[in-house]
Amino acid sequence: MIRCSLGLVCALALTILSLSCSEVEHCQPGAPGCLNGPPTEGGVCRFNLVARNDVCIAPSKGNGGDNRPQPNPCGECPKGKTCTTDRELCVDFCEQTKPFPGSEVAPEPIRCGGEIKNPATGELYELDFDQTCKHTCQLACRLRSWFCQTGCAEDACEQPEVLVDCHSRCDLASDPLSCVQSLCNDTRGTGCSTTQGLCAGSEIPDCSAVECKNNCASTAYDGVCDDGDLFNAASGSCRWGSDCADCGPREGEDFSHELKQGNPCSLQEQCEGHSPDFAKNEAFCAQVVPQKPLSRCVLDCSSNSELCPVGSTCTTLRVADPDGGSKPLRDVNGVGARACLPDACL
């Protein structure tokens, strides 16, 4: 068998990379535009290589250069679609959904006490009686906007009767500030309730299809949404609908977990088969379109015994580095993350 000057087997190069010997000789592995090197200044890779996470790789070559036949349970997929091994369906991984998971903003936190940071100066300060009273009103109005047909007027919490009510309820307390803080916390902890008084007048909200609890353990009321919802959660550390003050109410059913390959995702734990131990992991929530916040559940290929389906490439996943660069994603045991990313999304 004739060998190229770099020691690569010509037949293997032609099979995997579709390169001739003369082309390989002029493309040093690791150099810009070449195998295992960064893209050129124009952002492209030479020959039939593709750019993935700033590295030129050979598309659809399986795990670690393994050139065995790849799994193809779907038959031939139409252009733009990729086979999923869990459903054996051809799926468009690159389709933009509206809104895309993670694009909606969680409610602005409304505090009832403690140290508050001034957004203008960065200084910390304590809420006084009047501020806490107004925050209580703001929380009540937020509940009305969520659960009632009739909300509050824009300036409702600036009206003098708001302070009059707080003083009438707390002035005789041994510690009026603690009293009004308690009123505020009680209001903040209120979910959807049919109790008279949540809405204006005699209106009673319909809570039959709403999930709104605040039993998210230590992360409740911290201003960070932690219930794993697809659209505005920062983490999935709590059960869906259990961090209402930080996430807002949830309606319908919980579709935030056990997602199949190709489904939009925003958190690793949402994908079916995900495990923090990458040696046992079956799926990742990974960015599939370079330079765009488009993440899908994709097949894990970290184990050398697995192969990606035709139309996808086993790629090392990377995370942002504090110095502004990126580094390979690894679990607590040091196992690197590799996933089958669809070639159609390049």
C-alpha positions as a LaTeX table, in Angstrom:
\begin{tabular}{lrrr}
\hline
Residue & $x$ (\AA) & $y$ (\AA) & $z$ (\AA) \\
\hline
Met1 & 0.00 & 0.00 & 0.00 \\
Ile2 & 1.45 & 3.42 & $-0.96$ \\
Arg3 & 1.87 & 5.83 & 1.95 \\
Cys4 & 1.74 & 9.64 & 1.88 \\
Ser5 & 4.75 & 11.62 & 3.01 \\
Leu6 & 3.04 & 12.41 & 6.36 \\
Gly7 & 2.60 & 8.73 & 7.14 \\
Leu8 & $-1.18$ & 8.70 & 6.44 \\
Val9 & $-2.60$ & 5.78 & 4.56 \\
Cys10 & $-3.91$ & 7.06 & 1.21 \\
Ala11 & $-6.89$ & 4.72 & 1.13 \\
Leu12 & $-7.95$ & 5.81 & 4.60 \\
Ala13 & $-7.49$ & 9.47 & 3.73 \\
Leu14 & $-9.65$ & 9.06 & 0.64 \\
Thr15 & $-12.33$ & 7.17 & 2.55 \\
Ile16 & $-12.62$ & 9.48 & 5.54 \\
Leu17 & $-11.44$ & 12.88 & 4.34 \\
Ser18 & $-11.79$ & 12.62 & 0.55 \\
Leu19 & $-8.23$ & 14.01 & 0.21 \\
Ser20 & $-5.63$ & 12.96 & $-2.33$ \\
Cys21 & $-2.00$ & 12.37 & $-1.35$ \\
Ser22 & $-0.89$ & 15.62 & $-2.94$ \\
Glu23 & $-3.53$ & 17.54 & $-1.00$ \\
Val24 & $-2.57$ & 15.88 & 2.29 \\
Glu25 & 1.09 & 16.74 & 1.70 \\
His26 & 0.21 & 20.43 & 1.48 \\
Cys27 & $-2.09$ & 20.45 & 4.53 \\
Gln28 & $-0.23$ & 19.79 & 7.75 \\
Pro29 & $-2.58$ & 18.33 & 10.43 \\
Gly30 & $-3.08$ & 21.01 & 13.08 \\
Ala31 & $-2.36$ & 23.88 & 10.72 \\
Pro32 & $-5.02$ & 26.53 & 9.91 \\
Gly33 & $-7.66$ & 25.04 & 7.63 \\
Cys34 & $-6.39$ & 21.49 & 8.11 \\
Leu35 & $-7.41$ & 18.47 & 10.17 \\
Asn36 & $-7.42$ & 19.27 & 13.93 \\
Gly37 & $-6.38$ & 22.85 & 13.20 \\
Pro38 & $-8.37$ & 26.11 & 13.43 \\
Pro39 & $-10.23$ & 27.52 & 10.42 \\
Thr40 & $-8.33$ & 29.93 & 8.20 \\
Glu41 & $-8.63$ & 33.69 & 8.68 \\
Gly42 & $-11.63$ & 33.55 & 6.37 \\
Gly43 & $-13.31$ & 31.11 & 8.76 \\
Val44 & $-13.14$ & 28.14 & 6.39 \\
Cys45 & $-11.50$ & 24.71 & 6.40 \\
Arg46 & $-9.78$ & 23.27 & 3.34 \\
Phe47 & $-10.85$ & 20.33 & 1.20 \\
Asn48 & $-13.89$ & 18.51 & 2.67 \\
Leu49 & $-13.24$ & 19.40 & 6.31 \\
Val50 & $-15.79$ & 21.40 & 8.33 \\
Ala51 & $-15.34$ & 23.90 & 11.17 \\
Arg52 & $-16.81$ & 22.84 & 14.50 \\
Asn53 & $-16.00$ & 24.71 & 17.71 \\
Asp54 & $-13.06$ & 26.46 & 15.98 \\
Val55 & $-11.49$ & 23.13 & 14.92 \\
Cys56 & $-11.42$ & 21.64 & 11.41 \\
Ile57 & $-12.77$ & 18.09 & 11.48 \\
Ala58 & $-13.91$ & 15.43 & 9.04 \\
Pro59 & $-17.74$ & 15.29 & 9.01 \\
Ser60 & $-19.67$ & 12.09 & 9.62 \\
Lys61 & $-16.64$ & 10.00 & 10.45 \\
Gly62 & $-17.90$ & 8.50 & 13.72 \\
Asn63 & $-16.06$ & 8.24 & 17.03 \\
Gly64 & $-12.38$ & 9.10 & 17.18 \\
Gly65 & $-11.77$ & 8.45 & 13.49 \\
Asp66 & $-13.54$ & 5.09 & 13.57 \\
Asn67 & $-14.51$ & 4.33 & 9.94 \\
Arg68 & $-16.83$ & 1.42 & 10.63 \\
Pro69 & $-20.33$ & 1.62 & 9.10 \\
Gln70 & $-22.40$ & 4.21 & 10.98 \\
Pro71 & $-25.86$ & 3.49 & 12.39 \\
Asn72 & $-28.59$ & 4.59 & 10.02 \\
Pro73 & $-31.93$ & 3.53 & 11.53 \\
Cys74 & $-33.89$ & 6.15 & 9.57 \\
Gly75 & $-32.85$ & 5.26 & 6.06 \\
Glu76 & $-31.86$ & 8.28 & 3.97 \\
Cys77 & $-32.97$ & 11.57 & 5.55 \\
Pro78 & $-34.14$ & 14.51 & 3.40 \\
Lys79 & $-31.73$ & 17.41 & 3.03 \\
Gly80 & $-31.52$ & 19.52 & 6.20 \\
Lys81 & $-32.71$ & 16.73 & 8.50 \\
Thr82 & $-30.72$ & 14.37 & 10.73 \\
Cys83 & $-31.54$ & 10.90 & 12.03 \\
Thr84 & $-32.37$ & 10.45 & 15.71 \\
Thr85 & $-31.47$ & 7.09 & 17.21 \\
Asp86 & $-34.01$ & 7.25 & 20.05 \\
Arg87 & $-37.04$ & 7.79 & 17.79 \\
Glu88 & $-35.62$ & 6.66 & 14.43 \\
Leu89 & $-36.98$ & 9.82 & 12.84 \\
Cys90 & $-35.43$ & 12.41 & 10.54 \\
Val91 & $-35.55$ & 15.70 & 12.47 \\
Asp92 & $-34.64$ & 19.29 & 11.58 \\
Phe93 & $-32.22$ & 20.14 & 14.39 \\
Cys94 & $-31.57$ & 23.62 & 13.01 \\
Glu95 & $-35.13$ & 24.98 & 12.97 \\
Gln96 & $-35.53$ & 28.13 & 15.06 \\
Thr97 & $-38.46$ & 27.99 & 17.49 \\
Lys98 & $-40.31$ & 31.06 & 18.78 \\
Pro99 & $-39.71$ & 31.79 & 21.54 \\
Phe100 & $-36.56$ & 29.74 & 21.85 \\
Pro101 & $-35.83$ & 28.16 & 25.25 \\
Gly102 & $-34.03$ & 30.57 & 27.52 \\
Ser103 & $-35.16$ & 33.64 & 25.59 \\
Glu104 & $-37.92$ & 34.73 & 27.95 \\
Val105 & $-36.91$ & 36.76 & 30.98 \\
Ala106 & $-37.88$ & 35.62 & 34.48 \\
Pro107 & $-39.79$ & 38.13 & 36.62 \\
Glu108 & $-37.75$ & 40.91 & 38.18 \\
Pro109 & $-37.23$ & 40.00 & 41.86 \\
Ile110 & $-39.18$ & 42.10 & 44.36 \\
Arg111 & $-37.45$ & 42.11 & 47.74 \\
Cys112 & $-39.01$ & 42.24 & 51.18 \\
Gly113 & $-35.91$ & 43.10 & 53.17 \\
Gly114 & $-32.26$ & 42.30 & 53.63 \\
Glu115 & $-29.45$ & 44.02 & 51.78 \\
Ile116 & $-30.49$ & 45.48 & 48.44 \\
Lys117 & $-28.03$ & 46.63 & 45.80 \\
Asn118 & $-28.64$ & 50.03 & 44.25 \\
Pro119 & $-28.46$ & 49.34 & 40.47 \\
Ala120 & $-27.10$ & 52.83 & 39.83 \\
Thr121 & $-24.34$ & 52.98 & 42.45 \\
Gly122 & $-23.84$ & 49.34 & 43.42 \\
Glu123 & $-24.16$ & 50.27 & 47.09 \\
Leu124 & $-26.05$ & 48.02 & 49.52 \\
Tyr125 & $-28.86$ & 49.37 & 51.62 \\
Glu126 & $-31.77$ & 48.17 & 53.78 \\
Leu127 & $-35.40$ & 48.67 & 52.80 \\
Asp128 & $-37.23$ & 51.00 & 55.16 \\
Phe129 & $-40.86$ & 50.70 & 56.26 \\
Asp130 & $-42.34$ & 52.72 & 53.38 \\
Gln131 & $-40.28$ & 50.91 & 50.71 \\
Thr132 & $-41.23$ & 47.50 & 52.08 \\
Cys133 & $-44.87$ & 48.52 & 52.12 \\
Lys134 & $-44.74$ & 49.57 & 48.47 \\
His135 & $-43.00$ & 46.31 & 47.56 \\
Thr136 & $-45.86$ & 44.44 & 49.25 \\
Cys137 & $-48.26$ & 46.30 & 47.01 \\
Gln138 & $-46.14$ & 45.55 & 43.93 \\
Leu139 & $-46.16$ & 41.85 & 44.74 \\
Ala140 & $-49.95$ & 41.87 & 45.15 \\
Cys141 & $-50.30$ & 43.62 & 41.78 \\
Arg142 & $-48.03$ & 41.04 & 40.17 \\
Leu143 & $-50.30$ & 38.28 & 41.46 \\
Arg144 & $-53.30$ & 40.07 & 39.99 \\
Ser145 & $-51.56$ & 40.37 & 36.62 \\
Trp146 & $-50.90$ & 36.63 & 36.68 \\
Phe147 & $-54.21$ & 35.29 & 37.93 \\
Cys148 & $-56.93$ & 37.93 & 37.55 \\
Gln149 & $-58.78$ & 39.50 & 34.65 \\
Thr150 & $-58.47$ & 42.94 & 36.23 \\
Gly151 & $-54.99$ & 44.08 & 37.27 \\
Cys152 & $-53.70$ & 47.19 & 39.03 \\
Ala153 & $-53.42$ & 50.72 & 37.74 \\
Glu154 & $-49.87$ & 51.72 & 36.80 \\
Asp155 & $-49.53$ & 54.04 & 39.78 \\
Ala156 & $-51.52$ & 51.90 & 42.21 \\
Cys157 & $-48.62$ & 51.40 & 44.65 \\
Glu158 & $-47.84$ & 55.13 & 44.78 \\
Gln159 & $-51.24$ & 56.00 & 46.23 \\
Pro160 & $-51.34$ & 57.26 & 49.86 \\
Glu161 & $-53.84$ & 54.62 & 50.96 \\
Val162 & $-51.17$ & 51.94 & 50.44 \\
Leu163 & $-49.00$ & 53.38 & 53.24 \\
Val164 & $-52.07$ & 54.10 & 55.37 \\
Asp165 & $-53.03$ & 50.41 & 55.24 \\
Cys166 & $-49.52$ & 49.25 & 56.23 \\
His167 & $-49.36$ & 51.67 & 59.14 \\
Ser168 & $-52.80$ & 50.68 & 60.36 \\
Arg169 & $-51.71$ & 47.02 & 60.46 \\
Cys170 & $-48.20$ & 47.42 & 61.87 \\
Asp171 & $-47.87$ & 50.61 & 63.90 \\
Leu172 & $-48.92$ & 48.89 & 67.12 \\
Ala173 & $-46.47$ & 46.01 & 66.62 \\
Ser174 & $-43.34$ & 45.88 & 68.81 \\
Asp175 & $-41.23$ & 46.10 & 65.64 \\
Pro176 & $-43.21$ & 47.81 & 62.85 \\
Leu177 & $-40.50$ & 47.12 & 60.22 \\
Ser178 & $-40.49$ & 43.39 & 60.96 \\
Cys179 & $-44.26$ & 43.45 & 60.82 \\
Val180 & $-44.41$ & 44.98 & 57.34 \\
Gln181 & $-41.64$ & 42.64 & 56.17 \\
Ser182 & $-43.79$ & 39.75 & 57.32 \\
Leu183 & $-46.74$ & 41.13 & 55.33 \\
Cys184 & $-44.48$ & 41.41 & 52.29 \\
Asn185 & $-43.16$ & 37.86 & 52.63 \\
Asp186 & $-46.68$ & 36.49 & 53.07 \\
Thr187 & $-47.73$ & 38.22 & 49.85 \\
Arg188 & $-44.65$ & 37.04 & 47.97 \\
Gly189 & $-45.29$ & 33.45 & 49.04 \\
Thr190 & $-48.87$ & 33.48 & 47.77 \\
Gly191 & $-49.59$ & 31.26 & 44.78 \\
Cys192 & $-52.74$ & 31.03 & 42.75 \\
Ser193 & $-55.54$ & 30.92 & 45.27 \\
Thr194 & $-59.32$ & 31.04 & 45.05 \\
Thr195 & $-59.42$ & 32.87 & 48.39 \\
Gln196 & $-61.48$ & 36.03 & 48.23 \\
Gly197 & $-59.27$ & 39.12 & 47.97 \\
Leu198 & $-56.59$ & 38.00 & 45.53 \\
Cys199 & $-58.44$ & 39.70 & 42.66 \\
Ala200 & $-60.37$ & 42.94 & 42.69 \\
Gly201 & $-63.98$ & 42.97 & 43.80 \\
Ser202 & $-65.70$ & 39.59 & 43.76 \\
Glu203 & $-63.61$ & 38.07 & 40.99 \\
Ile204 & $-62.16$ & 34.62 & 41.80 \\
Pro205 & $-59.26$ & 33.34 & 39.69 \\
Asp206 & $-59.36$ & 29.97 & 37.97 \\
Cys207 & $-56.35$ & 28.02 & 39.29 \\
Ser208 & $-57.26$ & 24.65 & 37.79 \\
Ala209 & $-54.55$ & 24.78 & 35.07 \\
Val210 & $-51.91$ & 26.81 & 36.93 \\
Glu211 & $-48.92$ & 25.52 & 38.87 \\
Cys212 & $-47.55$ & 28.17 & 41.23 \\
Lys213 & $-45.86$ & 27.09 & 44.46 \\
Asn214 & $-42.89$ & 28.46 & 46.37 \\
Asn215 & $-41.44$ & 25.32 & 47.94 \\
Cys216 & $-38.17$ & 25.36 & 46.02 \\
Ala217 & $-36.11$ & 24.78 & 49.19 \\
Ser218 & $-33.18$ & 27.13 & 49.69 \\
Thr219 & $-33.43$ & 28.76 & 46.25 \\
Ala220 & $-36.94$ & 30.17 & 46.65 \\
Tyr221 & $-37.18$ & 33.97 & 46.48 \\
Asp222 & $-33.53$ & 34.38 & 45.42 \\
Gly223 & $-34.36$ & 36.13 & 42.15 \\
Val224 & $-33.17$ & 33.16 & 40.05 \\
Cys225 & $-35.61$ & 30.82 & 38.31 \\
Asp226 & $-34.74$ & 27.21 & 39.18 \\
Asp227 & $-37.71$ & 25.07 & 38.11 \\
Gly228 & $-36.22$ & 23.72 & 34.87 \\
Asp229 & $-38.82$ & 25.25 & 32.55 \\
Leu230 & $-37.75$ & 25.36 & 28.90 \\
Phe231 & $-38.25$ & 29.08 & 28.45 \\
Asn232 & $-36.82$ & 31.01 & 31.38 \\
Ala233 & $-35.23$ & 28.74 & 33.98 \\
Ala234 & $-31.58$ & 29.15 & 34.92 \\
Ser235 & $-31.41$ & 25.62 & 36.36 \\
Gly236 & $-33.49$ & 22.54 & 36.99 \\
Ser237 & $-32.67$ & 22.15 & 40.67 \\
Cys238 & $-36.35$ & 22.33 & 41.69 \\
Arg239 & $-39.55$ & 20.76 & 40.47 \\
Trp240 & $-41.41$ & 22.49 & 37.67 \\
Gly241 & $-43.82$ & 25.10 & 39.02 \\
Ser242 & $-42.28$ & 25.11 & 42.51 \\
Asp243 & $-40.32$ & 28.39 & 42.22 \\
Cys244 & $-43.22$ & 30.65 & 41.32 \\
Ala245 & $-41.96$ & 33.91 & 42.85 \\
Asp246 & $-38.78$ & 33.67 & 40.77 \\
Cys247 & $-40.16$ & 32.05 & 37.60 \\
Gly248 & $-43.77$ & 33.11 & 37.37 \\
Pro249 & $-46.72$ & 30.71 & 37.19 \\
Arg250 & $-46.66$ & 27.66 & 34.92 \\
Glu251 & $-49.61$ & 26.63 & 32.80 \\
Gly252 & $-50.41$ & 23.36 & 31.10 \\
Glu253 & $-48.14$ & 20.34 & 31.47 \\
Asp254 & $-44.49$ & 19.97 & 32.37 \\
Phe255 & $-42.55$ & 19.36 & 29.16 \\
Ser256 & $-39.24$ & 20.48 & 30.61 \\
His257 & $-37.63$ & 17.06 & 31.09 \\
Glu258 & $-37.14$ & 13.70 & 29.35 \\
Leu259 & $-36.79$ & 15.44 & 25.98 \\
Lys260 & $-35.94$ & 13.37 & 22.90 \\
Gln261 & $-33.08$ & 13.99 & 20.46 \\
Gly262 & $-33.71$ & 17.09 & 18.36 \\
Asn263 & $-36.00$ & 18.76 & 20.90 \\
Pro264 & $-35.10$ & 22.34 & 21.93 \\
Cys265 & $-33.49$ & 22.50 & 25.37 \\
Ser266 & $-31.83$ & 24.97 & 27.68 \\
Leu267 & $-30.52$ & 22.69 & 30.46 \\
Gln268 & $-28.51$ & 19.46 & 30.35 \\
Glu269 & $-30.83$ & 17.70 & 32.78 \\
Gln270 & $-33.81$ & 18.21 & 30.44 \\
Cys271 & $-32.56$ & 15.67 & 27.90 \\
Glu272 & $-33.65$ & 12.05 & 28.29 \\
Gly273 & $-30.78$ & 9.90 & 29.50 \\
His274 & $-28.63$ & 12.74 & 30.76 \\
Ser275 & $-26.29$ & 11.98 & 33.65 \\
Pro276 & $-23.65$ & 14.20 & 35.32 \\
Asp277 & $-21.37$ & 11.15 & 35.03 \\
Phe278 & $-20.38$ & 11.28 & 31.34 \\
Ala279 & $-19.37$ & 7.61 & 31.42 \\
Lys280 & $-23.07$ & 6.82 & 31.95 \\
Asn281 & $-24.51$ & 9.75 & 30.02 \\
Glu282 & $-26.68$ & 9.22 & 26.93 \\
Ala283 & $-27.54$ & 12.77 & 25.86 \\
Phe284 & $-26.38$ & 16.37 & 26.01 \\
Cys285 & $-28.13$ & 19.71 & 25.58 \\
Ala286 & $-25.66$ & 21.20 & 23.09 \\
Gln287 & $-25.41$ & 24.21 & 20.80 \\
Val288 & $-25.93$ & 22.89 & 17.29 \\
Val289 & $-25.53$ & 26.07 & 15.23 \\
Pro290 & $-22.13$ & 27.78 & 15.60 \\
Gln291 & $-22.26$ & 31.31 & 17.03 \\
Lys292 & $-26.02$ & 31.09 & 17.67 \\
Pro293 & $-27.91$ & 30.25 & 20.89 \\
Leu294 & $-29.63$ & 27.25 & 19.33 \\
Ser295 & $-29.43$ & 24.18 & 21.59 \\
Arg296 & $-30.94$ & 20.73 & 21.10 \\
Cys297 & $-30.82$ & 17.39 & 22.83 \\
Val298 & $-28.18$ & 15.34 & 21.00 \\
Leu299 & $-26.75$ & 11.85 & 21.33 \\
Asp300 & $-23.70$ & 11.34 & 23.56 \\
Cys301 & $-20.74$ & 9.71 & 21.80 \\
Ser302 & $-18.16$ & 10.02 & 24.59 \\
Ser303 & $-17.70$ & 6.24 & 24.65 \\
Asn304 & $-15.59$ & 4.75 & 21.88 \\
Ser305 & $-18.10$ & 1.92 & 21.57 \\
Glu306 & $-20.73$ & 4.28 & 20.17 \\
Leu307 & $-21.08$ & 5.77 & 16.71 \\
Cys308 & $-23.05$ & 8.75 & 15.49 \\
Pro309 & $-25.80$ & 8.26 & 12.88 \\
Val310 & $-25.13$ & 9.32 & 9.30 \\
Gly311 & $-25.31$ & 13.09 & 8.93 \\
Ser312 & $-23.83$ & 13.89 & 12.35 \\
Thr313 & $-20.29$ & 14.13 & 13.67 \\
Cys314 & $-18.89$ & 13.14 & 17.05 \\
Thr315 & $-17.57$ & 16.45 & 18.36 \\
Thr316 & $-15.86$ & 17.56 & 21.56 \\
Leu317 & $-18.11$ & 19.94 & 23.50 \\
Arg318 & $-16.51$ & 23.08 & 24.88 \\
Val319 & $-17.42$ & 25.65 & 27.55 \\
Ala320 & $-16.34$ & 29.25 & 28.09 \\
Asp321 & $-13.05$ & 29.82 & 29.89 \\
Pro322 & $-12.59$ & 32.68 & 32.43 \\
Asp323 & $-9.80$ & 34.11 & 30.24 \\
Gly324 & $-12.24$ & 34.64 & 27.38 \\
Gly325 & $-11.42$ & 31.46 & 25.45 \\
Ser326 & $-12.92$ & 28.00 & 25.67 \\
Lys327 & $-11.98$ & 24.61 & 27.06 \\
Pro328 & $-13.30$ & 21.04 & 26.67 \\
Leu329 & $-16.32$ & 20.24 & 28.84 \\
Arg330 & $-15.51$ & 17.56 & 31.44 \\
Asp331 & $-17.40$ & 15.96 & 34.31 \\
Val332 & $-16.16$ & 15.79 & 37.92 \\
Asn333 & $-14.18$ & 12.65 & 37.02 \\
Gly334 & $-12.37$ & 14.37 & 34.16 \\
Val335 & $-14.26$ & 12.53 & 31.42 \\
Gly336 & $-14.56$ & 14.70 & 28.32 \\
Ala337 & $-17.93$ & 15.41 & 26.70 \\
Arg338 & $-18.44$ & 14.41 & 23.06 \\
Ala339 & $-21.75$ & 14.57 & 21.23 \\
Cys340 & $-23.23$ & 13.80 & 17.81 \\
Leu341 & $-23.77$ & 17.24 & 16.31 \\
Pro342 & $-25.78$ & 17.47 & 13.07 \\
Asp343 & $-23.74$ & 18.42 & 10.00 \\
Ala344 & $-26.81$ & 20.11 & 8.49 \\
Cys345 & $-26.56$ & 22.93 & 11.05 \\
Leu346 & $-23.03$ & 23.98 & 10.10 \\
\hline
\end{tabular}
